[in-house]
Protein backbone atom coordinates (compact mmCIF):
# COMPACT_ATOMS: atom_id res chain seq x y z
CA UNK A 1 148.73 186.58 108.03
CA UNK A 2 151.67 184.84 108.81
CA UNK A 3 152.02 181.22 110.73
CA UNK A 4 148.01 181.22 111.30
CA UNK A 5 147.93 184.32 112.78
CA UNK A 6 145.60 187.56 112.23
CA UNK A 7 145.65 191.21 113.69
CA UNK A 8 142.49 192.32 115.60
CA UNK A 9 141.84 195.33 112.80
CA UNK A 10 142.50 192.51 109.94
CA UNK A 11 140.10 189.94 112.29
CA UNK A 12 137.23 192.99 112.24
CA UNK A 13 137.34 193.68 108.69
CA UNK A 14 137.21 190.17 107.85
CA UNK A 15 134.16 189.58 110.26
CA UNK A 16 132.68 192.96 108.88
CA UNK A 17 132.37 191.68 105.24
CA UNK A 18 129.22 190.64 103.65
CA UNK A 19 129.20 187.18 101.94
CA UNK A 20 130.49 187.97 98.28
CA UNK A 21 127.75 186.84 95.71
CA UNK A 22 130.33 183.70 94.71
CA UNK A 23 129.79 182.05 97.56
CA UNK A 24 125.94 182.98 98.17
CA UNK A 25 125.64 180.89 94.42
CA UNK A 26 127.93 178.36 95.66
CA UNK A 27 126.15 177.50 98.50
CA UNK A 28 122.51 176.87 96.34
CA UNK A 29 124.52 175.19 93.48
CA UNK A 30 125.69 172.72 96.46
CA UNK A 31 122.24 171.73 97.75
CA UNK A 32 121.24 171.24 94.02
CA UNK A 33 124.86 168.78 93.06
CA UNK A 34 123.83 167.22 96.53
CA UNK A 35 120.25 166.67 95.86
CA UNK A 36 121.29 164.92 92.51
CA UNK A 37 123.80 163.31 94.00
CA UNK A 38 121.32 161.32 96.17
CA UNK A 39 118.22 161.46 93.56
CA UNK A 40 120.94 159.19 91.81
CA UNK A 41 122.09 156.71 94.90
CA UNK A 42 125.28 158.30 95.10
CA UNK A 43 126.66 157.04 91.77
CA UNK A 44 126.43 160.05 90.30
CA UNK A 45 130.62 161.36 88.92
CA UNK A 46 131.63 165.27 87.86
CA UNK A 47 130.38 164.88 84.31
CA UNK A 48 126.52 162.99 85.06
CA UNK A 49 126.08 165.60 87.55
CA UNK A 50 127.03 168.13 85.54
CA UNK A 51 125.12 167.54 82.95
CA UNK A 52 121.60 166.87 85.02
CA UNK A 53 122.73 170.65 86.31
CA UNK A 54 122.78 171.79 83.20
CA UNK A 55 119.21 169.56 82.07
CA UNK A 56 117.55 171.22 85.11
CA UNK A 57 118.59 174.89 83.86
CA UNK A 58 121.98 175.34 85.96
CA UNK A 59 124.12 178.25 83.83
CA UNK A 60 127.05 175.82 85.36
CA UNK A 61 131.06 174.70 84.01
CA UNK A 62 132.65 171.00 84.62
CA UNK A 63 135.44 172.51 86.67
CA UNK A 64 133.18 174.58 88.83
CA UNK A 65 130.82 171.15 89.70
CA UNK A 66 134.06 169.03 90.09
CA UNK A 67 135.29 171.94 92.73
CA UNK A 68 131.83 172.01 94.64
CA UNK A 69 132.29 168.68 94.79
CA UNK A 70 135.28 168.14 95.88
CA UNK A 71 134.38 171.08 98.21
CA UNK A 72 131.80 168.99 99.45
CA UNK A 73 133.68 165.70 99.62
CA UNK A 74 130.89 163.98 97.54
CA UNK A 75 131.86 161.82 94.47
CA UNK A 76 130.75 159.25 91.91
CA UNK A 77 131.30 155.78 92.65
CA UNK A 78 134.24 154.24 90.61
CA UNK A 79 133.70 151.44 88.51
CA UNK A 80 137.41 149.57 89.14
CA UNK A 81 138.51 145.99 87.47
CA UNK A 82 136.01 143.22 88.17
CA UNK A 83 137.36 140.42 90.63
CA UNK A 84 138.84 137.47 89.27
CA UNK A 85 136.77 134.56 89.76
CA UNK A 86 137.74 131.38 87.66
CA UNK A 87 141.72 130.93 86.33
CA UNK A 88 142.27 128.22 83.51
CA UNK A 89 144.54 125.43 84.14
CA UNK A 90 147.67 125.53 82.75
CA UNK A 91 147.35 121.38 81.91
CA UNK A 92 144.76 119.42 80.80
CA UNK A 93 142.29 118.23 82.48
CA UNK A 94 143.01 115.04 83.91
CA UNK A 95 140.20 114.42 85.67
CA UNK A 96 138.44 111.01 84.13
CA UNK A 97 134.67 111.13 82.59
CA UNK A 98 133.23 108.41 84.78
CA UNK A 99 129.90 108.13 83.52
CA UNK A 100 131.12 109.24 79.41
CA UNK A 101 128.02 112.10 79.61
CA UNK A 102 125.43 109.52 80.12
CA UNK A 103 123.70 111.12 82.53
CA UNK A 104 120.62 108.83 83.30
CA UNK A 105 119.76 106.47 86.19
CA UNK A 106 117.38 103.99 85.80
CA UNK A 107 117.24 104.29 89.99
CA UNK A 108 117.86 105.85 93.42
CA UNK A 109 121.01 106.37 94.26
CA UNK A 110 123.12 104.92 91.27
CA UNK A 111 124.35 107.91 89.93
CA UNK A 112 124.84 111.33 91.93
CA UNK A 113 126.37 114.67 90.25
CA UNK A 114 128.40 117.66 91.78
CA UNK A 115 128.98 121.23 90.53
CA UNK A 116 129.94 124.27 92.49
CA UNK A 117 129.55 127.89 91.18
CA UNK A 118 129.70 131.34 92.97
CA UNK A 119 127.03 133.98 93.54
CA UNK A 120 127.76 137.77 94.27
CA UNK A 121 126.25 139.55 96.86
CA UNK A 122 126.33 143.17 98.90
CA UNK A 123 129.90 141.91 100.88
CA UNK A 124 131.42 139.58 97.56
CA UNK A 125 131.49 136.32 96.23
CA UNK A 126 129.85 133.03 98.14
CA UNK A 127 130.48 130.24 96.99
CA UNK A 128 127.66 127.73 96.66
CA UNK A 129 127.83 123.42 96.49
CA UNK A 130 125.13 121.46 94.66
CA UNK A 131 125.05 117.61 95.10
CA UNK A 132 122.27 115.60 93.41
CA UNK A 133 121.05 112.71 92.15
CA UNK A 134 120.42 112.13 88.83
CA UNK A 135 117.57 110.06 89.13
CA UNK A 136 115.26 112.26 90.37
């Protein structure tokens, strides 16, 4: 076979061959790997799927598990780095403390405090700001 061409004799021989035992076993193993992968929220990698296969009684090697996972195009979730959400200032905080940490008010609308925070969502981080009357 040169350049992607095959002779007619080679084609007929390839068509008449039966499927080998390894391919049959690989097909069964791929079904089991995909089942374990889906049952575990599609996050298991090679090592965890290999261990799960061994626990359920399959005699399979780790390299074979990886080969079959690559063949089917599945891969586990990657951890990656955590995103930086706050960065410390290089200079000391120069903002004055106007209430001297005395968070008490004798009547409404005298002292207001605010804070900002972030919440992690499926699409990323969302920043939330709160403004509250200390009297309430």
